[in-house]
Coordinates of N, CA, C and O in Angstrom, one line a residue:
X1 N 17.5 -76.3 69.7 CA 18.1 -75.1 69.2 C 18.2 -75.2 67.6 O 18.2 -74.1 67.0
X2 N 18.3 -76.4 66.8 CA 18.7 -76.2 65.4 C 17.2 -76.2 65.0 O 17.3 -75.3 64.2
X3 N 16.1 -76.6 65.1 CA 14.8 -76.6 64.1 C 14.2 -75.1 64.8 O 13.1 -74.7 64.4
X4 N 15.2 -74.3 65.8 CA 14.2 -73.0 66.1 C 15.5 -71.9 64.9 O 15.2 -70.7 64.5
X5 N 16.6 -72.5 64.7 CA 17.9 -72.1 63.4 C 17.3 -72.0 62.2 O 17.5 -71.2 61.3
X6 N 16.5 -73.3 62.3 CA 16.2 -73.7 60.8 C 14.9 -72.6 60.6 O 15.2 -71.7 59.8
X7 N 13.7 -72.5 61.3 CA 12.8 -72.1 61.1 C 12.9 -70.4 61.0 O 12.3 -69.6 60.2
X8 N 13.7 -70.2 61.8 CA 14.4 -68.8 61.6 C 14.7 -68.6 60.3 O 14.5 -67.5 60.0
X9 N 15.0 -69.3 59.5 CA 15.8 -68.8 58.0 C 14.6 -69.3 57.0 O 14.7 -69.0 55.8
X10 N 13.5 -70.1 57.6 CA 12.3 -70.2 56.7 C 11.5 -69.1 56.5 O 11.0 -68.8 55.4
X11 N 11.5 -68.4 57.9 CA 10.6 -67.6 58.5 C 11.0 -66.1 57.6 O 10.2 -65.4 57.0
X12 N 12.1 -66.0 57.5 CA 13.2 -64.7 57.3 C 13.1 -64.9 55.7 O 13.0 -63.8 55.1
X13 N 13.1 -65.9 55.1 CA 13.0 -66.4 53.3 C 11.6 -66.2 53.1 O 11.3 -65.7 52.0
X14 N 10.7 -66.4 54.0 CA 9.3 -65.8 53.5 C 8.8 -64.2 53.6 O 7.9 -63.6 53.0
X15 N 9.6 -64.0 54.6 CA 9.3 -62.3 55.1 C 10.3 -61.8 53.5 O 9.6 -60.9 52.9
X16 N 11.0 -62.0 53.0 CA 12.0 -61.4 52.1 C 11.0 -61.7 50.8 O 10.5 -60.6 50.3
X17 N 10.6 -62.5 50.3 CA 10.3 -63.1 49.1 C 8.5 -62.0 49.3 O 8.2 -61.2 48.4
X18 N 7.9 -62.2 50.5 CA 6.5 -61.2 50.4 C 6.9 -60.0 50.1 O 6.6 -59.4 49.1
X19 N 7.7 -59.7 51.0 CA 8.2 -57.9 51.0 C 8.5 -57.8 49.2 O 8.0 -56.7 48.8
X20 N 8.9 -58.3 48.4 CA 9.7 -58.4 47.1 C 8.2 -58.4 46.3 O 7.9 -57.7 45.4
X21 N 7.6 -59.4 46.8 CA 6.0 -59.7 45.9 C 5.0 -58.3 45.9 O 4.7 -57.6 45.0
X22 N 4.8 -58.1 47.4 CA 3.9 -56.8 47.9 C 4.3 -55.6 47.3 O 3.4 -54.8 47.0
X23 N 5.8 -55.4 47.0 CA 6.1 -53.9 46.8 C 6.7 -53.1 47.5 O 6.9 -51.9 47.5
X24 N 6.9 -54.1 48.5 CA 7.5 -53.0 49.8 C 8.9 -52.5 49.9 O 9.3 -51.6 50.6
X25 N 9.7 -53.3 48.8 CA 11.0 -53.3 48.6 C 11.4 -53.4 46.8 O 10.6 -54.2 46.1
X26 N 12.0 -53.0 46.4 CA 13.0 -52.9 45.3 C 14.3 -53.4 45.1 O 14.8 -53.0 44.0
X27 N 14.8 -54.2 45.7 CA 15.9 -54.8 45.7 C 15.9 -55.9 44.7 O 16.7 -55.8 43.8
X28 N 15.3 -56.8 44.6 CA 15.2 -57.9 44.2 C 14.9 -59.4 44.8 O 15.3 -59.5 46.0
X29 N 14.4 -60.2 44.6 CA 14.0 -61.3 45.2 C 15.2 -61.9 46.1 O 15.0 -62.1 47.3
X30 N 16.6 -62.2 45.3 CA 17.4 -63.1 46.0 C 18.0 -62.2 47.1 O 18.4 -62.5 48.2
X31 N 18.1 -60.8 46.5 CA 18.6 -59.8 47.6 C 17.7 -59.5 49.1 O 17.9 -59.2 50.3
X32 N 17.1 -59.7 48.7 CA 15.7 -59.0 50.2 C 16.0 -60.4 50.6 O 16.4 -60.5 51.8
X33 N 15.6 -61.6 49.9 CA 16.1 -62.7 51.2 C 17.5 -62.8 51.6 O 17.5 -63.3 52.7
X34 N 18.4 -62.6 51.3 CA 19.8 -62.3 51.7 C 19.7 -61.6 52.7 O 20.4 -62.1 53.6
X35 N 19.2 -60.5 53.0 CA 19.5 -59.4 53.5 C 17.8 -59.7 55.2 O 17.6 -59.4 56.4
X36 N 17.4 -60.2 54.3 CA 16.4 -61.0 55.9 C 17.0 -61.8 56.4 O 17.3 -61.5 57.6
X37 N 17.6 -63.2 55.7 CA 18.4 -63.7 56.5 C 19.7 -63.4 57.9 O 19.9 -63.7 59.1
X38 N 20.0 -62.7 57.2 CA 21.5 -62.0 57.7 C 20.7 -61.4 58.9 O 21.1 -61.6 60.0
X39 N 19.5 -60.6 58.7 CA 19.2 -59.8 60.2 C 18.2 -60.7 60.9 O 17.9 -60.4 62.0
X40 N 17.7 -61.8 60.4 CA 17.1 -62.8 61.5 C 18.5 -63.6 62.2 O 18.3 -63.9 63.3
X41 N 19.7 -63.8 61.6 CA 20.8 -64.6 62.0 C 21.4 -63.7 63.0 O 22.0 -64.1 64.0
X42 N 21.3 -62.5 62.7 CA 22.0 -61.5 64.0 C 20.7 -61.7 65.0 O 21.0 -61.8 66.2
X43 N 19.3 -61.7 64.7 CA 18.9 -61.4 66.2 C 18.8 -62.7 66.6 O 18.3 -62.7 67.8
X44 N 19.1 -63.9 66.2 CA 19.1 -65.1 66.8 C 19.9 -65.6 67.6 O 19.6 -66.5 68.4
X45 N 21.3 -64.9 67.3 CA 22.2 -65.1 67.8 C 22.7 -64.4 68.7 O 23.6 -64.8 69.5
X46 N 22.1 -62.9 68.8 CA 22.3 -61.8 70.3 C 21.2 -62.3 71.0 O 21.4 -62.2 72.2
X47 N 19.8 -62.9 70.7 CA 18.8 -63.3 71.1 C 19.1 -64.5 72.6 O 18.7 -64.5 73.8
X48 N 20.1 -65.7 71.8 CA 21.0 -66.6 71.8 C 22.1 -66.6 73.1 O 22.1 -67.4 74.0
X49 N 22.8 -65.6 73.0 CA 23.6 -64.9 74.1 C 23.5 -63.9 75.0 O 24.4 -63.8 75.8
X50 N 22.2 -63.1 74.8 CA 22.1 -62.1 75.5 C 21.1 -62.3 76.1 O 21.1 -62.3 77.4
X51 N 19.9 -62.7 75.3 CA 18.6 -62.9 76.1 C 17.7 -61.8 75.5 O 16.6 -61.9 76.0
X52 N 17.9 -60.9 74.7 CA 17.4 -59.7 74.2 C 16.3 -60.5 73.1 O 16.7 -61.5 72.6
X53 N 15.1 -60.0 72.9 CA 14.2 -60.0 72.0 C 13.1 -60.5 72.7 O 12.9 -60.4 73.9
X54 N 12.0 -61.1 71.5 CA 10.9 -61.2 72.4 C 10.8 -62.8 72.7 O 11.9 -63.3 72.7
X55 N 9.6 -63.6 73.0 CA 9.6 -64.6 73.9 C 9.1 -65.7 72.4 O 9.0 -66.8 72.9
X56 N 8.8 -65.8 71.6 CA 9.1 -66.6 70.4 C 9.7 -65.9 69.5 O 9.8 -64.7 69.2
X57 N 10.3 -67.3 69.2 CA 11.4 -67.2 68.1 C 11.1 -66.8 66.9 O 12.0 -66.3 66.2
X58 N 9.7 -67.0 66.4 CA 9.1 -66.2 65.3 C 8.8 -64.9 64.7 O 8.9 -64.4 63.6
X59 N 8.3 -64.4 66.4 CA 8.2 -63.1 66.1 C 9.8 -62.3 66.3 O 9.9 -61.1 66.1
X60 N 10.8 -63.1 66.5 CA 12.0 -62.4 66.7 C 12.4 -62.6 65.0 O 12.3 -61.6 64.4
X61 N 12.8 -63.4 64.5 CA 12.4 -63.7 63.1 C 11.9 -62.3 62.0 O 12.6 -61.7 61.2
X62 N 10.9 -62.3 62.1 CA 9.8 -61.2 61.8 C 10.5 -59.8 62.2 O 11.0 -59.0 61.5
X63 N 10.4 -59.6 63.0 CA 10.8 -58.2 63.4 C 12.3 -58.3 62.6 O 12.4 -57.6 61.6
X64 N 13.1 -58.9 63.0 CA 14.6 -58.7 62.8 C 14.7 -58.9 60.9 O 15.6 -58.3 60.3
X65 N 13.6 -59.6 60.4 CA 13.8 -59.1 58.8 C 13.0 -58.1 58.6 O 13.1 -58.0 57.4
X66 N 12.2 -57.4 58.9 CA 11.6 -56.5 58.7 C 12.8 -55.5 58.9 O 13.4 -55.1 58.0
X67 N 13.0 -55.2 60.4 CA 14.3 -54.4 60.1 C 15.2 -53.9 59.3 O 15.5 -52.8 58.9
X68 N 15.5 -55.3 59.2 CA 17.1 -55.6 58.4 C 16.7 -54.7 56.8 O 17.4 -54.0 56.1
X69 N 15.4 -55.0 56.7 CA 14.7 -54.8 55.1 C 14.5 -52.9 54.7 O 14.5 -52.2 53.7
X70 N 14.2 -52.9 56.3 CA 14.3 -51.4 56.7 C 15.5 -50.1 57.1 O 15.5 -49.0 57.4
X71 N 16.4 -51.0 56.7 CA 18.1 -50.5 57.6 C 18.8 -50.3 56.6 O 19.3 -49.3 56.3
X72 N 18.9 -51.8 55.9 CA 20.1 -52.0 55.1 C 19.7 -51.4 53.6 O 20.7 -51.3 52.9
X73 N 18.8 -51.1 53.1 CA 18.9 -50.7 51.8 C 18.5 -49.3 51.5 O 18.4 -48.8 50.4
X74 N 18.2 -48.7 52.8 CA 18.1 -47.4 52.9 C 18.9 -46.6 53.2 O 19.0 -45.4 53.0
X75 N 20.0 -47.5 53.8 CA 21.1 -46.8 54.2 C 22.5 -46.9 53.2 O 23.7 -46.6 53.4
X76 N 22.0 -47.3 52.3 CA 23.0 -47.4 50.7 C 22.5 -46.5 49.7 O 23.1 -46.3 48.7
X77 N 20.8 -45.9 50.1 CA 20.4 -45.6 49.4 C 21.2 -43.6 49.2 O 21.8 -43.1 50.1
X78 N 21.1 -43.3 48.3 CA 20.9 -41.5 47.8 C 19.9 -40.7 48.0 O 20.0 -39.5 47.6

């Protein structure tokens, strides 16, 4: 359980730091990984308890900061 924890927040620091490189986001470097982490840590952990997502932990990873990247700064936005 903890090196599939750990790799979650590797996985989630690289999706944040590309999205920031590529252009896909405006936030900022430390923020877009902040804000990946936080929604790989929510789907790991309803993942975790519920059973909900898909069947590696990677691609749950991936999706859930893509999301998060998709949700949270659009939804502050004007």
């Amino acid at each position: 359980m903890f090196p599939i924890l750990i790799g979650t927040v590797v996985i989630a620091g690289i999706v944040g730091y590309a999205s920031e490189k590529s252009g896909f986001t405006h936030n900022g470097y430390v923020q877009s990984i902040i804000i990946c982490v936080g929604g790989a840590f929510l789907m790991y952990f309803v993942t975790l308890m519920f059973g909900i997502g898909f069947r590696s932990p990677g691609v749950n990873a991936i999706a859930a900061s893509v999301g998060a990247l998709i949700i949270v700064p659009t939804h502050w936005r004007k």
